[in-house]
Tab-separated table of C-alpha atoms in Angstrom:
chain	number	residue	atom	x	y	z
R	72	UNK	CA	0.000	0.000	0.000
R	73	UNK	CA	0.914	3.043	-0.889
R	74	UNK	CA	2.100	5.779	2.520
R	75	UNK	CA	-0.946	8.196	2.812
R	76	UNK	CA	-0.266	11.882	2.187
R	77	UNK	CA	0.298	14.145	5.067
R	78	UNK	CA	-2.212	16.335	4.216
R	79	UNK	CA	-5.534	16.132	2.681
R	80	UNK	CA	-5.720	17.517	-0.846
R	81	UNK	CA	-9.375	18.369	-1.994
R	82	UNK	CA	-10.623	17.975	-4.690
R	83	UNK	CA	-11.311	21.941	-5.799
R	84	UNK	CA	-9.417	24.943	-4.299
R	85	UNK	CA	-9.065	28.561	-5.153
R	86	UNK	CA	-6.413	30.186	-6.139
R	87	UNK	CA	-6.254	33.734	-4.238
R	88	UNK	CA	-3.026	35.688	-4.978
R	89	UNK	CA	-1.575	38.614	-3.642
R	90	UNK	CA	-3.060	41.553	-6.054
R	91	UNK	CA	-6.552	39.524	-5.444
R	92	UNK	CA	-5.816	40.443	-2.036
R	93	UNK	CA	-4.397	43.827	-2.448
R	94	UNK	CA	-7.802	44.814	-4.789
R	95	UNK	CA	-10.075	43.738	-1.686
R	96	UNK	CA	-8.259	45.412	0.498
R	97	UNK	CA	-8.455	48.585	-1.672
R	98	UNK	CA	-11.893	48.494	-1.814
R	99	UNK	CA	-11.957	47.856	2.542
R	100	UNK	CA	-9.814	51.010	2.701
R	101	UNK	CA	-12.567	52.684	0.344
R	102	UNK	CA	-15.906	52.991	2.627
R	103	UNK	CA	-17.698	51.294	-0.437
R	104	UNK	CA	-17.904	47.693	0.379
R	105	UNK	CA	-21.552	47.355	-1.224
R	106	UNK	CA	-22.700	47.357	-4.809
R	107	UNK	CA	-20.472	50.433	-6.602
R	108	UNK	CA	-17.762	51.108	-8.711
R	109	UNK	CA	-16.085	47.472	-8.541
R	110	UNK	CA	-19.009	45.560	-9.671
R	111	UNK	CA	-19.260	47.794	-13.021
R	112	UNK	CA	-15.841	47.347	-13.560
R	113	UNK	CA	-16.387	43.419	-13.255
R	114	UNK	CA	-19.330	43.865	-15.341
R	115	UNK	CA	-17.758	45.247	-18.139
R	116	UNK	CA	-14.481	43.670	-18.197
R	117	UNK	CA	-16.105	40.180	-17.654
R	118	UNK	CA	-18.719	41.289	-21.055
R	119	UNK	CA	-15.839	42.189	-22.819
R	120	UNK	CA	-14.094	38.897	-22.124
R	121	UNK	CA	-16.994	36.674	-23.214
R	122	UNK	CA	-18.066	39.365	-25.705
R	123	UNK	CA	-21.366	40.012	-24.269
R	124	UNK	CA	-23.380	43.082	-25.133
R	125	UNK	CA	-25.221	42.698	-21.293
R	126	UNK	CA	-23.512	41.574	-17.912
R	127	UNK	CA	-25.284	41.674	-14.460
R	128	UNK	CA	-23.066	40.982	-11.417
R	129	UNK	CA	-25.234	38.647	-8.948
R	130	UNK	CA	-24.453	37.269	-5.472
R	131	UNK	CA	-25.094	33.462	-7.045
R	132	UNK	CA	-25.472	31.484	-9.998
R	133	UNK	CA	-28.952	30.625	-8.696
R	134	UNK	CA	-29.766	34.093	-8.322
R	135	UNK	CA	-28.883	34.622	-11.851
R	136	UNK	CA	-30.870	31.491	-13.047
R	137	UNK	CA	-34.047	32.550	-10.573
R	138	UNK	CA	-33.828	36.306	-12.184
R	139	UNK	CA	-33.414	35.069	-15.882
R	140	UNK	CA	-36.775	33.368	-15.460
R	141	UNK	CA	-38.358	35.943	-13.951
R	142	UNK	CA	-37.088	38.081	-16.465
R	143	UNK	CA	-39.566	35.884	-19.430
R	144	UNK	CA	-42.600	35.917	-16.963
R	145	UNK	CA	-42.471	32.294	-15.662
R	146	UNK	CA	-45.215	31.437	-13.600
R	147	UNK	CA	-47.213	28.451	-11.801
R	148	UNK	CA	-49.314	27.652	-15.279
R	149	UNK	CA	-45.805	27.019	-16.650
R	150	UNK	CA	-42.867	24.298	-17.076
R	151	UNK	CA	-39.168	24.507	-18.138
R	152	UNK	CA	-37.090	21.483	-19.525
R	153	UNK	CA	-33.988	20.704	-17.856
R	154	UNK	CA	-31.272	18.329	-17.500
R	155	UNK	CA	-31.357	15.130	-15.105
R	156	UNK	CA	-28.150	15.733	-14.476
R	157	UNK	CA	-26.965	19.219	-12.492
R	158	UNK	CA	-26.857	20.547	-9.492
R	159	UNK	CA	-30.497	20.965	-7.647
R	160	UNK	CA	-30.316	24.936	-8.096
R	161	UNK	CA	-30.745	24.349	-12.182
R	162	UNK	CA	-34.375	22.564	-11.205
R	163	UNK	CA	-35.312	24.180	-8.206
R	164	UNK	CA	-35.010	27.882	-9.483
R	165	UNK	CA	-38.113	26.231	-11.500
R	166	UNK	CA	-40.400	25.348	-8.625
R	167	UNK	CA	-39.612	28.635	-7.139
R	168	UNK	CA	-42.378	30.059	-9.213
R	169	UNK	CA	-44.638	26.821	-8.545
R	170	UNK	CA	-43.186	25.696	-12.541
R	171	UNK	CA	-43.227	22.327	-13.413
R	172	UNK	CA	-39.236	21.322	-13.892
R	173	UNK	CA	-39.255	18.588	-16.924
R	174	UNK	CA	-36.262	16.127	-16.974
R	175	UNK	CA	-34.250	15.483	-20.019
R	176	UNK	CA	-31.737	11.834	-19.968
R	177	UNK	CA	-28.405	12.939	-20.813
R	178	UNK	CA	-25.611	11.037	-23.461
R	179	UNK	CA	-23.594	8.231	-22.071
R	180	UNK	CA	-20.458	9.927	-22.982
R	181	UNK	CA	-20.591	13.286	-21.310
R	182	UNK	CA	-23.811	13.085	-19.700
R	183	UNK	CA	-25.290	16.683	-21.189
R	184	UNK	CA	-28.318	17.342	-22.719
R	185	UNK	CA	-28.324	16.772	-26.565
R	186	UNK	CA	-30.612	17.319	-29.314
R	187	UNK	CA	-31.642	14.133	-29.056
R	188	UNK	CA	-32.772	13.946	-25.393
R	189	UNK	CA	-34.011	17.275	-25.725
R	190	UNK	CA	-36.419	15.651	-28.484
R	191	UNK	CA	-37.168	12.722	-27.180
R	192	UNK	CA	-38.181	14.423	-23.643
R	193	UNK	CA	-40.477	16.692	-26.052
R	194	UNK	CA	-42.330	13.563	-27.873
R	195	UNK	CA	-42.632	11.725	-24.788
R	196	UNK	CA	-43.638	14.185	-22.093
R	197	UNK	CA	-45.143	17.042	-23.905
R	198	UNK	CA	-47.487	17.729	-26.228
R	199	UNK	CA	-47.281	20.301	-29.309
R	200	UNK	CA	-50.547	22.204	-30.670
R	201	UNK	CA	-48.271	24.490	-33.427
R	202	UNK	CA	-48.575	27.234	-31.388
R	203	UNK	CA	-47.515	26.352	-27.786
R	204	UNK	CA	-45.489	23.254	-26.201
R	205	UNK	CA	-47.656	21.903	-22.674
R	206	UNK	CA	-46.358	19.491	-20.367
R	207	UNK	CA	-48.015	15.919	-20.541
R	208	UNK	CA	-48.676	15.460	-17.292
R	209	UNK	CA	-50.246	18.570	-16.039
R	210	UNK	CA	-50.960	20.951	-19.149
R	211	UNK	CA	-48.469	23.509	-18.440
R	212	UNK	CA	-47.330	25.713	-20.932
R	213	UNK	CA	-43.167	25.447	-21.264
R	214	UNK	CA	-41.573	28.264	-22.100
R	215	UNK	CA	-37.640	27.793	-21.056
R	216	UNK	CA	-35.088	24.934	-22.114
R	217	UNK	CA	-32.423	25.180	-19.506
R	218	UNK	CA	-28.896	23.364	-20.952
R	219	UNK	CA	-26.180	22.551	-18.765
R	220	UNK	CA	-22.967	22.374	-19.617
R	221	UNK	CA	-21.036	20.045	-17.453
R	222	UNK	CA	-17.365	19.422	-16.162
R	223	UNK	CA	-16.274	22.097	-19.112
R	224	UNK	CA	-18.043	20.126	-22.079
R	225	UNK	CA	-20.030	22.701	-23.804
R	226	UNK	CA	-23.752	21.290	-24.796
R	227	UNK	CA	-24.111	21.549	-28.765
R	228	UNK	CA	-26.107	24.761	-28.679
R	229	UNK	CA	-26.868	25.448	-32.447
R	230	UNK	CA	-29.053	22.344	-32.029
R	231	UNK	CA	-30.846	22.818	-28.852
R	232	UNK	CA	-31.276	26.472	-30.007
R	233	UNK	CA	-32.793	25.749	-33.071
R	234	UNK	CA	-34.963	23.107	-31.297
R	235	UNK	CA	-36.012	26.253	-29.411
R	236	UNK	CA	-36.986	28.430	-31.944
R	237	UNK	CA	-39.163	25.505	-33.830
R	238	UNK	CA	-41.213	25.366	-30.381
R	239	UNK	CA	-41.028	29.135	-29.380
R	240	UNK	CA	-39.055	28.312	-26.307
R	241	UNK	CA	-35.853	30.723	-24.190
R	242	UNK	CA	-32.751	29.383	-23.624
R	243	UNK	CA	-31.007	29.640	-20.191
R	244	UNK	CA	-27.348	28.157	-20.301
R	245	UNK	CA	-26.642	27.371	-16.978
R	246	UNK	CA	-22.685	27.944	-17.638
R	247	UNK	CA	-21.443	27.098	-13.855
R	248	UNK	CA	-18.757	25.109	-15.429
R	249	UNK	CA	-18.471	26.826	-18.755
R	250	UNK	CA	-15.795	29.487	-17.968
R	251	UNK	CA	-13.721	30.042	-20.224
R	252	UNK	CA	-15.221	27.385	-22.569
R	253	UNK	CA	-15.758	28.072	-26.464
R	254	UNK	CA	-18.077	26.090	-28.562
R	255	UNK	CA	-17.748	26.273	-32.398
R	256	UNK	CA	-15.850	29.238	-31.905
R	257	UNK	CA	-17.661	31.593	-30.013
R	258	UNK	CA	-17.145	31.749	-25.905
R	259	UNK	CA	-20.144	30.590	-23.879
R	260	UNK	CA	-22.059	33.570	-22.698
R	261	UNK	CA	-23.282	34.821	-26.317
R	262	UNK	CA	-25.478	31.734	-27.482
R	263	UNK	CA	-28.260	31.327	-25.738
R	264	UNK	CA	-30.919	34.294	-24.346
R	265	UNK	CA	-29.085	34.134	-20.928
R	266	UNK	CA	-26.242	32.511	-19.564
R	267	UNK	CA	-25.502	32.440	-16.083
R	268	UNK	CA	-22.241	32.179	-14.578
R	269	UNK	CA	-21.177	30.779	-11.419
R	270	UNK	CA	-18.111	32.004	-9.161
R	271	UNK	CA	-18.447	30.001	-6.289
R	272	UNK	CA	-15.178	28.961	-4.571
R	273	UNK	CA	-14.638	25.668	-6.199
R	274	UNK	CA	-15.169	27.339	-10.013
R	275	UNK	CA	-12.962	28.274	-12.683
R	276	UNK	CA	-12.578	32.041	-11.078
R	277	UNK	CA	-14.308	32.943	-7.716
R	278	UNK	CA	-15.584	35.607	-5.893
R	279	UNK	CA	-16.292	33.701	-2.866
R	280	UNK	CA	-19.810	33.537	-3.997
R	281	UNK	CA	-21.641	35.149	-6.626
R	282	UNK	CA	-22.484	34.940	-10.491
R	283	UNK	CA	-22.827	36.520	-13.953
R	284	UNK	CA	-25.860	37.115	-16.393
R	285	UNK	CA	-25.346	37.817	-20.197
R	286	UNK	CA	-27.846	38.556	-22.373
R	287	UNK	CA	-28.231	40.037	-25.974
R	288	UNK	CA	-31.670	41.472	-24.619
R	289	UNK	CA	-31.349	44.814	-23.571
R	290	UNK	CA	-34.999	45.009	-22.477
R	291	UNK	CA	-34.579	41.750	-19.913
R	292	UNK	CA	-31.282	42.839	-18.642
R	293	UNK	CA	-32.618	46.277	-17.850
R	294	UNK	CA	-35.253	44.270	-15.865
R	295	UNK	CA	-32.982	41.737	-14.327
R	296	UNK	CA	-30.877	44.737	-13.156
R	297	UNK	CA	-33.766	46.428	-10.829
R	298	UNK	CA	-35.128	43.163	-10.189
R	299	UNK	CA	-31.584	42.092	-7.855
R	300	UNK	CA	-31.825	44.640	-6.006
R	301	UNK	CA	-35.370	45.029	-4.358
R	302	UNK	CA	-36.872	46.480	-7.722
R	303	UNK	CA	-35.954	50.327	-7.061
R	304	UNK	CA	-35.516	51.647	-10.011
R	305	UNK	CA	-31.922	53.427	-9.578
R	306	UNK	CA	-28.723	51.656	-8.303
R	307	UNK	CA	-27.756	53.578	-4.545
R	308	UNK	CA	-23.642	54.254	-6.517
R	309	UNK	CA	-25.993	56.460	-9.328
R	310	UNK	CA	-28.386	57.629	-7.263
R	311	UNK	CA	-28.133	61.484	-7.615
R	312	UNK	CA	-29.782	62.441	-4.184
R	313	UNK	CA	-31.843	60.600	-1.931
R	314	UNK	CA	-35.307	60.060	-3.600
R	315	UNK	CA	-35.573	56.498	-5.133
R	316	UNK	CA	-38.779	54.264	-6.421
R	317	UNK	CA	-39.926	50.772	-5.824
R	318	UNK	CA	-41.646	49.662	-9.523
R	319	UNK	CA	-41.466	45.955	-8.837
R	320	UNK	CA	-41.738	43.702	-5.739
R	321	UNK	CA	-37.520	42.801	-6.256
R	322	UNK	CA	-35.412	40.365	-4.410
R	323	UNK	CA	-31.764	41.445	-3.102
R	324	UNK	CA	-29.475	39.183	-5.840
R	325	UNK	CA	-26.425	42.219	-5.940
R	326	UNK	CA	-22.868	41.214	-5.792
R	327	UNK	CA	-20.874	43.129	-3.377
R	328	UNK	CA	-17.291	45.414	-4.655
R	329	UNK	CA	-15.646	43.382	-1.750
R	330	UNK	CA	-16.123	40.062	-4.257
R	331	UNK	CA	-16.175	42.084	-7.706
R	332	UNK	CA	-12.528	43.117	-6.549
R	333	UNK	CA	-11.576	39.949	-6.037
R	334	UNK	CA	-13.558	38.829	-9.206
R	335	UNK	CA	-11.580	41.829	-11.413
R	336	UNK	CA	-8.278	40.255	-10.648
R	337	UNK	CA	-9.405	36.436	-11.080
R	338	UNK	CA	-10.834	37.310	-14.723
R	339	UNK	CA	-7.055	38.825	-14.977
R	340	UNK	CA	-5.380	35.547	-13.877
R	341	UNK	CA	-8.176	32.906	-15.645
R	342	UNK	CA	-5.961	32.618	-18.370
R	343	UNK	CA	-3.743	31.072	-16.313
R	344	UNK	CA	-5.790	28.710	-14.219
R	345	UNK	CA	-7.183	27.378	-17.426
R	346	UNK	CA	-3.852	26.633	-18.461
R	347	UNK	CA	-3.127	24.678	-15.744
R	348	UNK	CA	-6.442	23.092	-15.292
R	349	UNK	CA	-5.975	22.070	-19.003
R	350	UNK	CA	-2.091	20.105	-18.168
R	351	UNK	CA	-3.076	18.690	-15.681
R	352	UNK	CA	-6.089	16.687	-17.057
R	353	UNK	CA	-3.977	16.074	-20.482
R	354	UNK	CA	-1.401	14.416	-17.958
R	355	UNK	CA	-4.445	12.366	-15.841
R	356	UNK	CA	-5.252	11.504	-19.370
R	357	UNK	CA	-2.062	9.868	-20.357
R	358	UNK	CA	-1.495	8.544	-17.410
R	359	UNK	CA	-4.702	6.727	-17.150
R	360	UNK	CA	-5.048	5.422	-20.413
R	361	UNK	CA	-4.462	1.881	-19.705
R	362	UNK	CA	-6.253	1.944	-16.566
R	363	UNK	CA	-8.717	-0.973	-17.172
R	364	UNK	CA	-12.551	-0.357	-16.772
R	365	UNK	CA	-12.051	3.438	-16.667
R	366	UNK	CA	-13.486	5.618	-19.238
R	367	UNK	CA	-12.133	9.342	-18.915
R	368	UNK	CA	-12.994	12.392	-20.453
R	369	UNK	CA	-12.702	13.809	-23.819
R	370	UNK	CA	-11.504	17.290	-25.341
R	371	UNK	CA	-14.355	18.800	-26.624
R	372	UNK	CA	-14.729	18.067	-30.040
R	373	UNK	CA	-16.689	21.061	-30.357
R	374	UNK	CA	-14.370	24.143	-29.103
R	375	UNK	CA	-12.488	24.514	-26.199
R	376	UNK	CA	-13.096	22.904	-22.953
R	377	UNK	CA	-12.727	24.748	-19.808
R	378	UNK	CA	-11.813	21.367	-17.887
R	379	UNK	CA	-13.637	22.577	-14.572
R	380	UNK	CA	-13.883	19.275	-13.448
R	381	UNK	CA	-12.124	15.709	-14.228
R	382	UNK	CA	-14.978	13.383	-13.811
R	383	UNK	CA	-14.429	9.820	-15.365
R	384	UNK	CA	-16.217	6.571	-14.679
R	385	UNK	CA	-15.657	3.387	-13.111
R	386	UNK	CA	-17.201	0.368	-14.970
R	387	UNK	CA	-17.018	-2.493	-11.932
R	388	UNK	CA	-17.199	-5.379	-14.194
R	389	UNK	CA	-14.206	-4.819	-16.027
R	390	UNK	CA	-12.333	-2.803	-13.231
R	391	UNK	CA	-10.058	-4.138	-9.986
R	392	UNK	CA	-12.637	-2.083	-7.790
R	393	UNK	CA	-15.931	-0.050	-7.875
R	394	UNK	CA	-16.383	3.518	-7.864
R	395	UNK	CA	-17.595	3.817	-3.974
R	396	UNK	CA	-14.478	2.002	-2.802
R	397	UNK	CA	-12.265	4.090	-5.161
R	398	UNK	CA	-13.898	7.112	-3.441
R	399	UNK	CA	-13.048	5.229	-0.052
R	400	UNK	CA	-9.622	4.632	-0.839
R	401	UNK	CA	-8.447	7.133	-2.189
R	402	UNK	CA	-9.377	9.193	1.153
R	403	UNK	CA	-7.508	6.611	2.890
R	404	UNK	CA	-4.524	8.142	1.016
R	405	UNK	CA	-5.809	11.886	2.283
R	406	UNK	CA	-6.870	12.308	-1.900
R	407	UNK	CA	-10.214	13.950	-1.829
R	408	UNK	CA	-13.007	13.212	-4.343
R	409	UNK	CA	-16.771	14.769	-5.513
R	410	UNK	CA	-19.415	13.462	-7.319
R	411	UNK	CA	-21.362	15.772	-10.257
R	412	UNK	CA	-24.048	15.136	-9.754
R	413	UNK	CA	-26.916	13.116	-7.870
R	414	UNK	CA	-29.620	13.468	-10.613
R	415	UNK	CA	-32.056	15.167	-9.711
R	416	UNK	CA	-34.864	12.851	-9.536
R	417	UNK	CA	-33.098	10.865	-6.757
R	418	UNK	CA	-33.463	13.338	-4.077
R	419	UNK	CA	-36.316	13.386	-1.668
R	420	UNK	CA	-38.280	16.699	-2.778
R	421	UNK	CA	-38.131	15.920	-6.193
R	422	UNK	CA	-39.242	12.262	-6.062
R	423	UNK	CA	-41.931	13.534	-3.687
R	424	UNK	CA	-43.093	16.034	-4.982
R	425	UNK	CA	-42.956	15.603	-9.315
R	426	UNK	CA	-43.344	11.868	-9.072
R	427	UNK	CA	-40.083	11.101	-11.249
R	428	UNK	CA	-39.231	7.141	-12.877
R	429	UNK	CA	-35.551	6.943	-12.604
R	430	UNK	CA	-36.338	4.645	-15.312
R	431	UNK	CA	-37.419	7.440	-17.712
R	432	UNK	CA	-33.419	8.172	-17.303
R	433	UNK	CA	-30.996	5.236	-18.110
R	434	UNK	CA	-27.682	6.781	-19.160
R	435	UNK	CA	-28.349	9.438	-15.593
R	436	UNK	CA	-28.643	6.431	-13.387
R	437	UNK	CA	-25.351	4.638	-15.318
R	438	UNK	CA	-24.044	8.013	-14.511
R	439	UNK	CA	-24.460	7.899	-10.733
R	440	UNK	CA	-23.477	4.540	-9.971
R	441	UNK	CA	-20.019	4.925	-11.836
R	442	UNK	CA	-18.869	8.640	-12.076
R	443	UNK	CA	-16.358	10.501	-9.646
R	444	UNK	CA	-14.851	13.774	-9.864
R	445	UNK	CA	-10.610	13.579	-9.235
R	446	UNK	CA	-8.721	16.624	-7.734
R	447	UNK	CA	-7.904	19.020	-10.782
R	448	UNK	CA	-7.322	23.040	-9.700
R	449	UNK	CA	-4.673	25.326	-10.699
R	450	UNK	CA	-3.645	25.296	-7.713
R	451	UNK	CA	-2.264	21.986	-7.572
R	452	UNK	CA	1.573	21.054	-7.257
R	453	UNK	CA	3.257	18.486	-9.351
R	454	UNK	CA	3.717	16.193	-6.310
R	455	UNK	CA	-0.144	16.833	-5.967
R	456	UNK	CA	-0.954	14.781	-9.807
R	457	UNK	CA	1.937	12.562	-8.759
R	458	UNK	CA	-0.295	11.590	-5.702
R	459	UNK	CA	-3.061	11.379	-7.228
R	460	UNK	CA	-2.017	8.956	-10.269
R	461	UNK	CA	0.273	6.719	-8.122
R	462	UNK	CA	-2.436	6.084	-5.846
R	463	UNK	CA	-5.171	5.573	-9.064
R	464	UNK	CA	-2.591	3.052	-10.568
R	465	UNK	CA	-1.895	1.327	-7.420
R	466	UNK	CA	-5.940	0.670	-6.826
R	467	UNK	CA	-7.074	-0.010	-10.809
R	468	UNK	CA	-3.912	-0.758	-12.346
């Protein structure tokens, strides 16, 4: 066996430098720790990175997914499709509004949405008049296809956009792990109607928590802008005097300048982390290749892959062990390890609540019983991917 680490190494950390540091402290020094100056900056410079004619700086990607909807009118008499596979806040945002959330299977390759999931969740579960698409089960109207790209795949969005159109539907990218990831040449944040961002600690950059919006609409991000912050219709930084108006009952969504500091400088450095990100997994990758029973994960064929996460998958009939005692020892060895994600219609609320048949969704449930997420941030030392592929070779070789 092999000797354990002497520290734990997780399997996500941020990468905070010095000038990240510095910029938050600026902003400390300043007296304006709220929504200001900082988060415009942020705004801009992150539009201008994605190219994105509309940015709005959130405190979470689920805030930015929640406002989004808002944003098209969703309501109780409606549903949105979404992928089996993501984290809860992609369906939940939905039955925030008393929505209907409608489960797509994913591909047993990368486990995304595709066009073909997308279309066979449409012939199966709803029902198309030529004028509106209504849920199945309950007769709501859907207006919102909600793609998620996963691990830094990027979902093929020409397809599922034009799927869209044909049934009058939005698109909301839920881009969480899609920074900076290109499909077909053009960054993720200028496809779909929105795209929300997430920069929660373990993401490609952070701002301890928060997220991003982009948008093409003018009109919705104008909305989404006085709907983060309580509805008033003027931000408090451009507020010429004291006199302000409520014109919509508005939720408090704003990201602070202490994390768009911190933000400004990680959009600086992402270059960077994506480099590393990007060695590292091409290493895992070579060094795994003759790992038996182990199927890892692919460049995307598509553009550019922002390798957020490495996720492969165990197959237990072909390899030395199964996925849950990989996951055990491996922590033996102080080597941390995630899983992305528990589908969705295996937890409690949803099962209660929306009645889902995990075996409506094959490839998701394949998915669960073999995948695990490996350590992979920029962070991480050379003796850190030594670690973690001696001790993968020692347990599957």
């Amino acid at each position: 066996m092999l000797t354990s680490r002497k520290t734990f190494l997780p399997f996500a950390l941020p990468s905070i430098s010095e000038d990240a540091i510095e910029e938050v402290a600026q902003v400390l020094r300043s007296g304006w720790v709220t929504s200001g100056p900082k988060v415009k900056q942020f705004e801009m410079e992150f539009g201008d990175f994605v190219g994105s004619k509309e940015t709005i700086a959130v405190n979470s990607a689920t805030a930015g997914l929640h406002l989004a909807l808002e944003a098209i009118g969703l309501t109780a008499n409606d549903a949105a499709i979404t992928s089996a596979i993501t984290f809860t806040a992609t369906a939940e945002v939905i039955c925030y509004f008393g929505a209907e959330p409608i489960l797509t299977d994913v591909d047993p390759i990368h486990n995304l949405m595709t066009p073909e999931t997308l279309e066979a969740t449409i012939s199966g579960k709803c029902k198309w008049n030529g004028k509106e698409l209504t849920s199945k089960k309950t007769g709501k109207q859907i207006k919102a296809i909600l793609p998620v790209h996963l691990a830094g795949y990027t979902c093929d969005m020409e397809a599922i956009l034009s799927i869209a159109k044909k049934y009058n539907l939005y698109v909301i990218e839920d881009a969480a792990h899609a920074f900076p990831a290109v499909h077909k040449n053009k960054m993720i944040g200028t496809w779909g109607d929105f795209t929300v961002f997430s920069f929660y600690a373990t993401k490609g950059i952070t701002t301890g928590e928060g997220g991003m919006i982009t948008t093409s609409h003018k009109e919705f991000a104008d909305r989404i802008r006085r709907m983060r912050l309580h509805g008033i219709n003027r931000d408090a930084f451009n507020r010429p005097g004291w006199y302000y108006e409520v014109v919509d009952a508005g939720y408090k969504y704003n990201m602070t300048d202490i994390a768009a500091a911190l933000g400004v400088v990680q959009l600086k450095e992402s270059h960077g982390f994506w480099e590393r990100r990007t060695e590292i997994a091409k290493h895992y990758n070579v060094e795994f290749s003759g790992l038996k029973g182990v199927k890892l994960p692919k460049e995307d064929a598509n553009g550019i892959h922002s390798w957020h996460l490495y996720r492969i998958e165990i197959d237990p009939k072909i390899a030395k062990i199964g996925r849950d005692t990989l996951v055990e020892e491996l922590k033996e060895r102080n080597i941390g390890t995630s899983l992305h994600f528990i589908p969705i219609f295996e937890h409690p609320y949803y099962k209660k609540t929306y009645g889902f048949n995990r075996k409506d969704y094959p490839n998701a449930c394949l998915m669960y019983d073999r995948s695990v997420s490996l350590p992979l941030f920029a962070g991480m030392t050379k003796t850190d991917e030594k670690d973690v592929i001696d001790a993968m070779k020692e347990l599957l070789a």
